Amino acid sequence: MDQTFRPLLDALKQIGVDAQAVDAAAAEAQRTGRPVRAILINDQVVTEEQLTLAAATAFGINTLDLVGYTPDPTALKRIPLPVVLRHRVLGLAINDGELVVGITDPADVVALDDVRAATGMTVRPVVVARSEVRRIIEKLQREDSDLGDLADAVLDDSTGMTAQQTSTDDAPIVRYVNSLIEQAVMNRASDLHLEPTEDDMRVRYRIDGVLHEVDLVPRGVMAALTSRLKIMSGVDITEKRIPQNGRITALIRDRTVDLRTATLPTVWGEKIVLRVLDTGGGIDLDIGKLGFTQHNLDRFSASFRKPHGMVLVTGPTGSGKSTTLYSTLGQISKPEINVITVEDPVEYRLRGINQVQVNAKAGLTFAAVLPAILRSDPDVVLIGEIRDGNTAQIAVEASLTGHLVLSTLHTNDAPGAVTRLTEMGIEPFLVGSSLDCVLAQRLARRLCDWCKEAYTPTEEEVMAAHWPLEDLAFPTLLYRPVGCRNCANTGYRGRIALHEVMPISPEIESLTIRRASAGEIREVALAQGMYDLRADGLAKAVAGLTSVREVSRVAV
């Protein structure tokens, strides 16, 4: 028997396995030449869980339970499939440039050396159960086979796959697209990017705000993949010169998932982005779950509970503005009031609310539909986005005529919304009298509750974070990411919003009428109790919700 297994056998005895049974298995391995692991499992001397724990104990490394665990797609793809199949190893996560590798036998130094050579990365092994490794590898083989079948099908048909071929349920392209979408949903991705390059098509998922590359599609397959997604989205499959928008509804493991599709012509072909809108459980309209501090929630709630006025939510694309607005509607929507929205697109269908989908081809633009909405006796109007002067003018007039108007605007901070409206051509006195509150927000990754680690920060670290000592006391305890099986070893799971709430006070209204700069408005707002995005984020770092590094990443 190979003596490298002696530490494993000793560890099995340490965790309480019958010593005589272990020695008998070792003697059987010595006599027959069979692997001792196989004898221990097949003869039911130990359970797979005991064998995994003992292997980790013997070599002083951690175990990782793969049941219900979703490996990082980027890490999975990092190890070439032939190496995965040869050594039964899996890339599970990438943490600070280190590849976390699942392995059943930590004594197999050849496997770890091959992984290092194939990836060029530092490797950190964790012990995993053989059956779970087998399950994931079989899934990888199926996906690889689907892509190979797809490439073969395209090679067999020099004209490319037809619409009829791409709609057959068992066609390779259908299986591959379904697998991509399912994997995106299971990995909690918010967006799925398919980006053509000179040689291939890159597939990336945005998970917790960060893009991860998960696959490379051969260029010969790109046309078939693009056609399949365009057919599913209901857009013109023959039009490749202009951007198009569509929608896909998919059933993923008994969950209904909507995907908003956008195509964009590039020099190498059409880029496709799918925004994942998981409607399976319905949108949670509890505004208390959006990460507001009590201070900010009180200031914001005071504005949207008024019968009229304009409330704006600002921030870049993907910062959670729509979710905040829907949650706001959930607080104010009642049977006795009439709520009408105009959106492009309607991301979530809400019961009891009249939602209008913009249709530019039919002439149903924001500016065109808003007058009709105002003639429909609304109490509350939600405008998906103020994009131009006409839409802004109608929104302002609606708020001045007794309606509560909710909308979004693309600005970097709350004070910038005031100057943005005046730049759109709205008279400053109208902006000052109609605007009631501006909420700016960003999304930061939330620390994993299972593995975050408390530590005492140094003075240099606090100063480097531009800590607002006038608002927040010097921190004696902060938290940092560690990584575990619940967060794919990233240290983060989910996201939390950082907020900046600026009610329009008489002083700010006066500054608006005088066309004051955003900087002047900011100074007054801060003096009146506004916490800027960074201060709100650092307060959440003190509470252990996120890290100082993450706050610095998303809030300047």
XYZ file of C-alpha atoms in Angstrom:
556
model
C 0.000 0.000 0.000
C 1.217 3.523 -0.829
C 2.378 5.023 2.479
C 1.057 8.463 1.431
C -2.304 7.169 2.678
C -1.004 6.576 6.209
C -1.900 10.163 7.382
C -5.401 9.645 5.993
C -5.858 6.384 7.874
C -4.588 7.931 11.106
C -6.967 10.869 10.649
C -9.901 8.492 10.152
C -9.145 6.908 13.522
C -8.887 10.373 15.110
C -12.391 11.326 13.998
C -13.869 8.164 15.493
C -13.893 5.558 12.707
C -13.429 1.957 13.917
C -9.644 1.435 14.018
C -9.894 -2.316 13.319
C -12.027 -1.699 10.206
C -9.540 0.915 8.978
C -6.586 -1.445 9.484
C -8.478 -4.246 7.732
C -9.096 -1.983 4.752
C -5.409 -1.054 4.670
C -4.439 -4.744 4.721
C -6.910 -5.464 1.895
C -5.363 -2.689 -0.180
C -1.885 -4.064 0.490
C -2.938 -7.595 -0.530
C -4.989 -6.810 -3.643
C -3.470 -3.564 -4.890
C -6.890 -1.907 -4.908
C -7.017 1.803 -3.958
C -7.557 2.128 -0.224
C -10.109 4.915 -0.765
C -12.239 2.638 -2.932
C -12.132 -0.110 -0.329
C -13.099 2.266 2.488
C -16.117 3.562 0.551
C -17.257 0.403 -1.265
C -17.014 -1.760 1.840
C -18.926 0.937 3.774
C -16.143 1.343 6.313
C -16.585 5.141 6.145
C -19.017 7.598 4.635
C -17.905 9.995 1.931
C -18.331 12.856 4.403
C -15.988 11.140 6.895
C -13.412 10.462 4.193
C -13.488 14.120 3.085
C -13.115 15.392 6.653
C -10.266 12.984 7.392
C -8.384 13.965 4.230
C -8.639 17.632 5.177
C -7.514 16.884 8.749
C -4.564 14.789 7.569
C -3.165 17.548 5.364
C -4.207 20.582 7.415
C -6.474 22.178 4.800
C -10.152 23.114 4.649
C -13.103 21.147 3.331
C -15.830 22.580 1.117
C -19.351 21.159 0.856
C -20.403 21.355 -2.795
C -24.057 20.477 -2.106
C -25.995 23.590 -3.084
C -22.729 25.404 -3.828
C -22.310 27.291 -7.114
C -18.671 27.491 -8.291
C -17.419 30.753 -9.756
C -17.842 30.364 -13.554
C -14.527 32.129 -14.192
C -12.696 29.706 -11.901
C -14.378 26.687 -13.491
C -13.216 27.758 -16.942
C -9.689 28.532 -15.758
C -8.635 24.879 -15.595
C -8.699 23.240 -19.064
C -11.255 20.440 -19.345
C -8.617 17.742 -20.128
C -6.846 18.576 -16.829
C -10.176 18.501 -14.988
C -11.002 15.074 -16.416
C -7.504 13.642 -15.853
C -7.189 14.619 -12.192
C -10.826 15.164 -11.120
C -10.146 18.690 -9.907
C -12.345 21.779 -10.076
C -11.667 25.509 -10.073
C -14.121 26.834 -7.465
C -13.225 30.481 -6.898
C -10.609 33.150 -7.518
C -9.710 35.148 -4.429
C -7.060 37.892 -4.617
C -5.410 36.225 -7.603
C -5.395 32.806 -5.931
C -7.257 29.874 -7.506
C -9.264 27.800 -5.029
C -9.166 24.217 -6.322
C -11.481 21.425 -5.192
C -9.642 18.101 -4.976
C -10.622 14.749 -3.475
C -7.082 13.609 -2.720
C -4.835 16.381 -1.347
C -1.873 13.976 -1.474
C -1.985 14.089 -5.281
C 0.796 16.624 -5.787
C 0.969 15.828 -9.509
C -2.601 17.065 -9.961
C -1.877 20.322 -8.171
C 1.353 20.829 -10.152
C -0.554 20.296 -13.417
C -3.178 22.852 -12.359
C -0.453 25.395 -11.545
C 1.219 24.793 -14.903
C -2.075 25.032 -16.832
C -3.328 28.186 -15.129
C -0.151 30.006 -14.130
C -1.806 30.835 -10.818
C -1.138 30.213 -7.140
C -3.308 27.288 -6.066
C -5.110 26.810 -2.738
C -6.571 23.286 -2.458
C -9.729 22.424 -0.538
C -11.007 18.873 -0.026
C -14.363 18.083 -1.645
C -16.546 14.984 -1.924
C -15.879 12.731 -4.905
C -19.581 12.324 -5.796
C -20.130 16.088 -5.997
C -17.006 16.525 -8.130
C -18.340 13.831 -10.455
C -21.711 15.610 -10.725
C -20.176 18.971 -11.648
C -17.726 17.436 -14.108
C -20.576 15.614 -15.874
C -22.371 18.967 -16.223
C -19.217 20.557 -17.667
C -18.897 17.700 -20.156
C -22.522 18.132 -21.259
C -22.010 21.855 -21.822
C -18.770 21.229 -23.701
C -20.512 18.587 -25.810
C -23.363 20.971 -26.640
C -20.891 23.598 -27.836
C -18.974 20.973 -29.808
C -22.187 19.654 -31.388
C -23.111 23.213 -32.249
C -19.760 23.851 -33.918
C -20.093 20.591 -35.868
C -23.605 21.517 -36.982
C -22.410 24.880 -38.273
C -19.459 23.275 -40.063
C -21.811 20.756 -41.703
C -23.988 23.603 -42.991
C -21.846 26.270 -44.642
C -24.855 28.590 -44.926
C -25.355 28.566 -41.145
C -28.241 27.281 -39.086
C -31.702 28.264 -40.233
C -34.461 29.669 -38.041
C -36.192 26.294 -38.151
C -33.045 24.511 -36.995
C -32.481 26.932 -34.142
C -36.029 26.496 -32.876
C -35.877 22.700 -32.488
C -35.981 21.890 -28.780
C -33.171 19.314 -28.914
C -30.894 21.299 -31.260
C -27.367 21.904 -29.882
C -27.822 25.690 -30.092
C -31.032 25.500 -28.040
C -29.406 23.370 -25.358
C -26.393 25.665 -25.194
C -28.445 28.887 -24.912
C -30.695 27.324 -22.280
C -27.598 26.252 -20.335
C -26.140 29.780 -20.506
C -29.340 31.357 -19.206
C -29.820 28.746 -16.474
C -26.231 29.124 -15.307
C -26.608 32.924 -15.236
C -29.726 32.696 -13.074
C -28.238 30.092 -10.732
C -25.134 32.278 -10.275
C -27.300 35.296 -9.374
C -26.050 37.224 -12.421
C -27.743 40.542 -13.155
C -26.520 40.680 -16.766
C -25.315 38.260 -19.426
C -22.894 39.732 -22.011
C -22.077 38.115 -25.366
C -19.315 40.120 -26.995
C -17.890 39.364 -30.452
C -14.155 39.764 -30.993
C -11.944 39.212 -34.024
C -11.491 35.515 -33.267
C -14.396 34.412 -31.060
C -17.290 35.545 -28.870
C -16.690 36.192 -25.180
C -19.441 35.285 -22.689
C -19.434 37.147 -19.379
C -21.770 37.324 -16.361
C -22.123 40.346 -14.105
C -22.373 38.986 -10.559
C -22.680 41.430 -7.657
C -21.649 44.244 -9.982
C -18.446 42.596 -11.260
C -18.037 40.933 -14.684
C -16.767 37.330 -14.833
C -15.741 35.623 -18.069
C -17.388 32.192 -18.291
C -16.914 30.976 -21.866
C -15.399 31.605 -25.292
C -17.593 30.696 -28.256
C -15.851 29.889 -31.575
C -16.429 32.556 -34.210
C -18.032 30.014 -36.545
C -20.772 29.468 -33.980
C -21.396 33.165 -33.294
C -23.982 33.728 -36.042
C -26.106 30.771 -34.912
C -25.936 31.851 -31.281
C -26.898 35.432 -32.140
C -29.777 34.271 -34.344
C -31.149 32.002 -31.620
C -31.162 34.786 -29.042
C -32.778 37.234 -31.485
C -35.506 34.720 -32.310
C -36.183 34.178 -28.607
C -36.268 37.958 -28.055
C -38.782 38.564 -30.844
C -36.606 41.039 -32.779
C -35.787 41.201 -36.488
C -33.277 38.433 -37.164
C -32.238 39.947 -40.519
C -31.483 43.436 -39.180
C -27.865 43.717 -38.077
C -27.129 47.395 -38.691
C -29.110 49.077 -35.901
C -29.621 48.389 -32.169
C -32.739 46.429 -31.212
C -34.494 45.724 -27.932
C -36.472 42.617 -27.036
C -37.607 40.430 -24.175
C -37.347 36.738 -23.286
C -39.458 34.890 -20.724
C -37.873 31.643 -19.524
C -38.826 28.979 -16.993
C -35.736 28.062 -14.955
C -36.288 25.298 -12.392
C -39.922 26.305 -11.781
C -39.017 30.007 -11.643
C -40.253 32.493 -14.226
C -37.397 34.725 -15.334
C -37.688 37.674 -17.705
C -34.639 38.785 -19.670
C -34.437 42.193 -21.300
C -32.409 41.914 -24.497
C -30.387 44.657 -26.186
C -28.367 44.215 -29.371
C -25.585 46.579 -30.421
C -23.723 46.490 -33.763
C -19.927 46.492 -33.291
C -17.047 46.202 -35.735
C -16.828 42.420 -35.131
C -20.550 41.673 -35.072
C -23.562 42.154 -32.822
C -23.021 42.409 -29.075
C -25.976 41.119 -27.060
C -26.693 41.959 -23.435
C -29.423 40.204 -21.464
C -30.577 41.909 -18.248
C -31.930 39.254 -15.869
C -35.229 40.207 -14.214
C -36.144 37.382 -11.845
C -39.922 37.648 -11.396
C -40.453 34.134 -10.075
C -41.240 35.196 -6.542
C -42.525 38.631 -7.417
C -40.636 41.818 -6.597
C -40.200 42.499 -2.884
C -41.654 45.970 -2.305
C -40.374 46.322 1.259
C -38.422 49.566 1.193
C -36.929 48.643 4.550
C -34.858 45.929 2.828
C -33.044 48.350 0.499
C -30.325 49.213 3.024
C -31.493 52.676 4.065
C -30.166 53.978 7.363
C -32.979 55.239 9.573
C -31.770 58.817 9.063
C -31.960 58.561 5.265
C -35.206 56.573 5.269
C -36.959 59.226 7.357
C -35.793 62.017 5.029
C -36.787 60.111 1.892
C -40.147 58.901 3.242
C -41.133 62.443 4.152
C -40.893 63.410 0.467
C -42.794 60.605 -1.268
C -45.651 60.657 1.234
C -46.620 64.170 0.136
C -49.601 64.461 -2.261
C -47.623 66.344 -4.917
C -44.120 67.309 -5.947
C -41.294 65.590 -7.837
C -38.971 62.949 -6.350
C -35.916 61.935 -8.378
C -33.619 58.920 -7.982
C -30.231 59.392 -9.641
C -27.229 57.235 -10.374
C -25.524 55.332 -13.200
C -27.070 52.424 -15.103
C -27.414 49.360 -12.900
C -27.372 51.237 -9.587
C -30.806 49.999 -8.480
C -32.843 53.105 -9.325
C -35.802 51.151 -10.722
C -35.920 48.848 -7.696
C -36.020 51.866 -5.385
C -38.852 53.435 -7.379
C -40.884 50.211 -7.427
C -40.392 49.854 -3.679
C -41.515 53.455 -3.262
C -44.665 52.689 -5.248
C -45.242 49.722 -2.973
C -45.360 52.108 -0.019
C -47.806 54.597 -1.519
C -49.984 52.451 -3.805
C -53.504 52.039 -2.364
C -56.880 51.092 -3.857
C -58.082 54.674 -3.448
C -55.352 56.284 -5.580
C -54.604 55.998 -9.310
C -50.986 55.144 -10.133
C -49.792 55.230 -13.758
C -46.250 54.492 -14.947
C -44.574 55.001 -18.313
C -41.419 52.938 -18.720
C -38.927 51.809 -21.332
C -39.076 48.913 -20.790
C -41.555 47.766 -18.142
C -39.164 45.698 -16.022
C -41.616 44.273 -13.472
C -45.366 43.864 -13.752
C -47.038 45.209 -10.617
C -50.571 44.326 -9.557
C -52.964 47.270 -9.185
C -50.768 49.705 -11.123
C -51.340 50.925 -14.698
C -48.086 50.451 -16.591
C -47.418 51.828 -20.071
C -44.631 50.505 -22.306
C -42.852 53.067 -24.486
C -42.911 52.163 -28.186
C -40.728 54.493 -30.216
C -41.643 52.845 -33.553
C -45.299 53.605 -32.939
C -44.531 57.148 -31.778
C -45.315 56.296 -28.150
C -42.412 58.156 -26.541
C -42.205 59.532 -23.011
C -43.036 63.035 -24.213
C -45.928 61.797 -26.382
C -47.615 59.579 -23.792
C -47.284 61.851 -20.735
C -50.046 64.330 -21.778
C -52.423 61.384 -22.274
C -51.486 60.034 -18.843
C -52.224 63.399 -17.229
C -55.682 63.331 -18.850
C -56.299 59.910 -17.246
C -56.792 61.364 -13.755
C -53.629 60.039 -12.063
C -52.635 60.697 -8.476
C -49.103 59.336 -8.868
C -47.067 59.256 -12.082
C -43.859 57.262 -12.449
C -41.665 58.193 -15.407
C -39.029 55.567 -16.109
C -36.372 58.129 -16.998
C -36.167 61.837 -17.775
C -34.056 61.865 -20.924
C -34.844 65.168 -22.644
C -36.204 68.655 -22.102
C -39.739 67.840 -23.270
C -40.118 64.974 -20.795
C -38.597 67.096 -18.024
C -40.968 69.998 -18.783
C -44.060 67.785 -18.636
C -42.844 66.139 -15.410
C -42.314 69.520 -13.779
C -45.741 70.780 -14.893
C -47.394 67.582 -13.601
C -45.793 68.007 -10.173
C -46.978 71.634 -10.051
C -50.584 70.673 -10.864
C -51.184 68.391 -7.909
C -49.500 65.128 -8.933
C -46.755 63.182 -7.210
C -44.118 62.486 -9.880
C -41.416 59.832 -9.418
C -38.605 59.479 -11.927
C -34.905 58.780 -12.511
C -32.100 60.914 -13.863
C -28.489 60.153 -14.739
C -26.266 62.303 -12.510
C -23.305 61.509 -10.302
C -24.813 62.870 -7.084
C -27.964 64.451 -5.675
C -26.990 68.160 -6.075
C -26.137 67.478 -9.724
C -29.811 66.720 -10.465
C -30.740 70.374 -9.896
C -28.216 71.717 -12.396
C -29.032 68.886 -14.840
C -32.683 69.952 -15.027
C -31.740 73.586 -15.677
C -29.325 72.429 -18.398
C -32.293 70.649 -20.034
C -33.977 74.029 -20.415
C -36.260 74.045 -17.364
C -36.543 77.494 -15.777
C -34.724 77.543 -12.414
C -37.758 78.868 -10.534
C -39.811 75.928 -11.845
C -37.124 73.447 -10.760
C -36.974 74.979 -7.294
C -40.736 74.962 -6.761
C -41.476 71.513 -8.275
C -38.556 69.403 -7.018
C -39.095 68.027 -3.523
C -36.269 65.513 -2.996
C -33.344 63.906 -4.803
C -31.964 60.478 -3.864
C -28.589 59.451 -5.309
C -27.459 55.856 -4.908
C -24.816 53.276 -5.761
C -24.632 49.514 -5.223
C -21.751 48.024 -3.211
C -21.075 44.347 -2.636
C -22.350 43.085 0.716
C -19.940 41.180 2.967
C -20.725 37.506 3.374
C -22.374 37.035 6.774
C -20.816 33.585 7.173
C -17.163 34.466 6.811
C -16.568 38.213 7.247
C -13.752 38.961 9.660
C -13.561 41.768 12.197
C -10.268 43.645 12.590
C -8.868 46.824 14.089
C -7.978 49.327 11.337
C -4.771 51.327 11.342
C -4.779 55.113 11.361
C -3.189 55.093 7.893
C -6.019 52.973 6.488
C -8.668 55.247 7.974
C -7.012 58.387 6.655
C -6.589 56.829 3.202
C -10.361 56.178 3.146
C -10.976 59.946 3.638
C -12.913 59.199 6.806
C -15.404 61.996 7.612
C -14.421 62.394 11.263
C -16.875 65.265 11.701
C -19.757 62.855 10.970
C -18.354 59.457 11.973
C -16.149 58.678 14.958
C -12.770 57.066 14.349
C -13.589 53.360 13.869
C -12.215 50.876 16.360
C -13.599 47.858 14.495
C -14.129 47.196 10.773
C -14.792 44.084 8.697
C -13.092 42.551 5.683
C -13.890 39.720 3.236
C -12.479 36.235 3.846
C -14.234 33.762 1.541
C -16.207 30.576 2.137
C -18.458 28.137 0.309
C -21.492 30.404 0.723
C -19.922 33.253 -1.266
C -17.821 31.292 -3.805
C -14.765 32.311 -1.738
C -15.086 35.970 -2.784
C -15.999 37.246 0.679
C -19.079 38.979 -0.734
C -22.638 37.803 -1.323
C -25.328 40.118 -2.667
C -25.280 43.903 -2.787
C -26.344 46.803 -0.623
C -27.278 50.347 -1.668
C -25.416 53.460 -0.584
C -27.677 56.513 -0.412
C -27.447 60.289 -0.514
C -30.795 61.988 0.302
C -31.207 65.698 -0.415
C -34.601 67.249 0.431
C -35.131 70.605 -1.289
C -35.130 73.136 1.536
C -35.968 76.836 1.103
C -32.224 77.599 1.105
C -31.539 75.074 -1.684
C -34.576 76.353 -3.615
C -33.133 79.855 -3.387
C -29.763 78.633 -4.669
C -31.525 76.876 -7.549
C -33.291 80.073 -8.604
C -29.940 81.896 -8.539
C -28.440 79.156 -10.798
C -25.874 78.254 -8.153
C -23.379 75.502 -8.950
C -23.792 71.929 -7.779
C -20.843 72.483 -5.421
C -22.594 75.367 -3.650
C -25.795 73.343 -3.333
C -23.796 70.411 -1.922
C -22.246 72.548 0.821
C -25.662 73.728 1.994
C -27.144 70.212 1.787
C -24.299 68.769 3.891
C -24.743 71.541 6.448
C -28.440 70.633 6.639
C -27.786 66.999 7.506
C -27.212 65.221 4.200
C -24.781 62.287 4.332
C -22.963 61.910 1.033
C -22.512 58.507 -0.639
C -19.081 57.890 0.872
C -20.180 58.792 4.411
C -23.229 56.521 4.119
C -21.040 53.723 2.776
C -18.472 54.086 5.565
C -21.264 53.998 8.145
C -22.363 50.683 6.628
C -18.748 49.485 6.738
C -18.702 50.183 10.486
C -21.952 48.186 10.774
C -20.257 45.221 9.080
C -22.415 45.339 5.944
C -19.593 46.045 3.488
C -15.870 46.787 3.461
C -13.991 50.076 3.280
C -12.309 48.896 0.066
C -15.686 48.250 -1.544
C -16.978 51.694 -0.518
C -13.891 53.285 -2.080
C -14.539 51.319 -5.286
C -18.078 52.602 -5.855
C -18.171 55.997 -4.106
C -15.562 58.639 -4.918
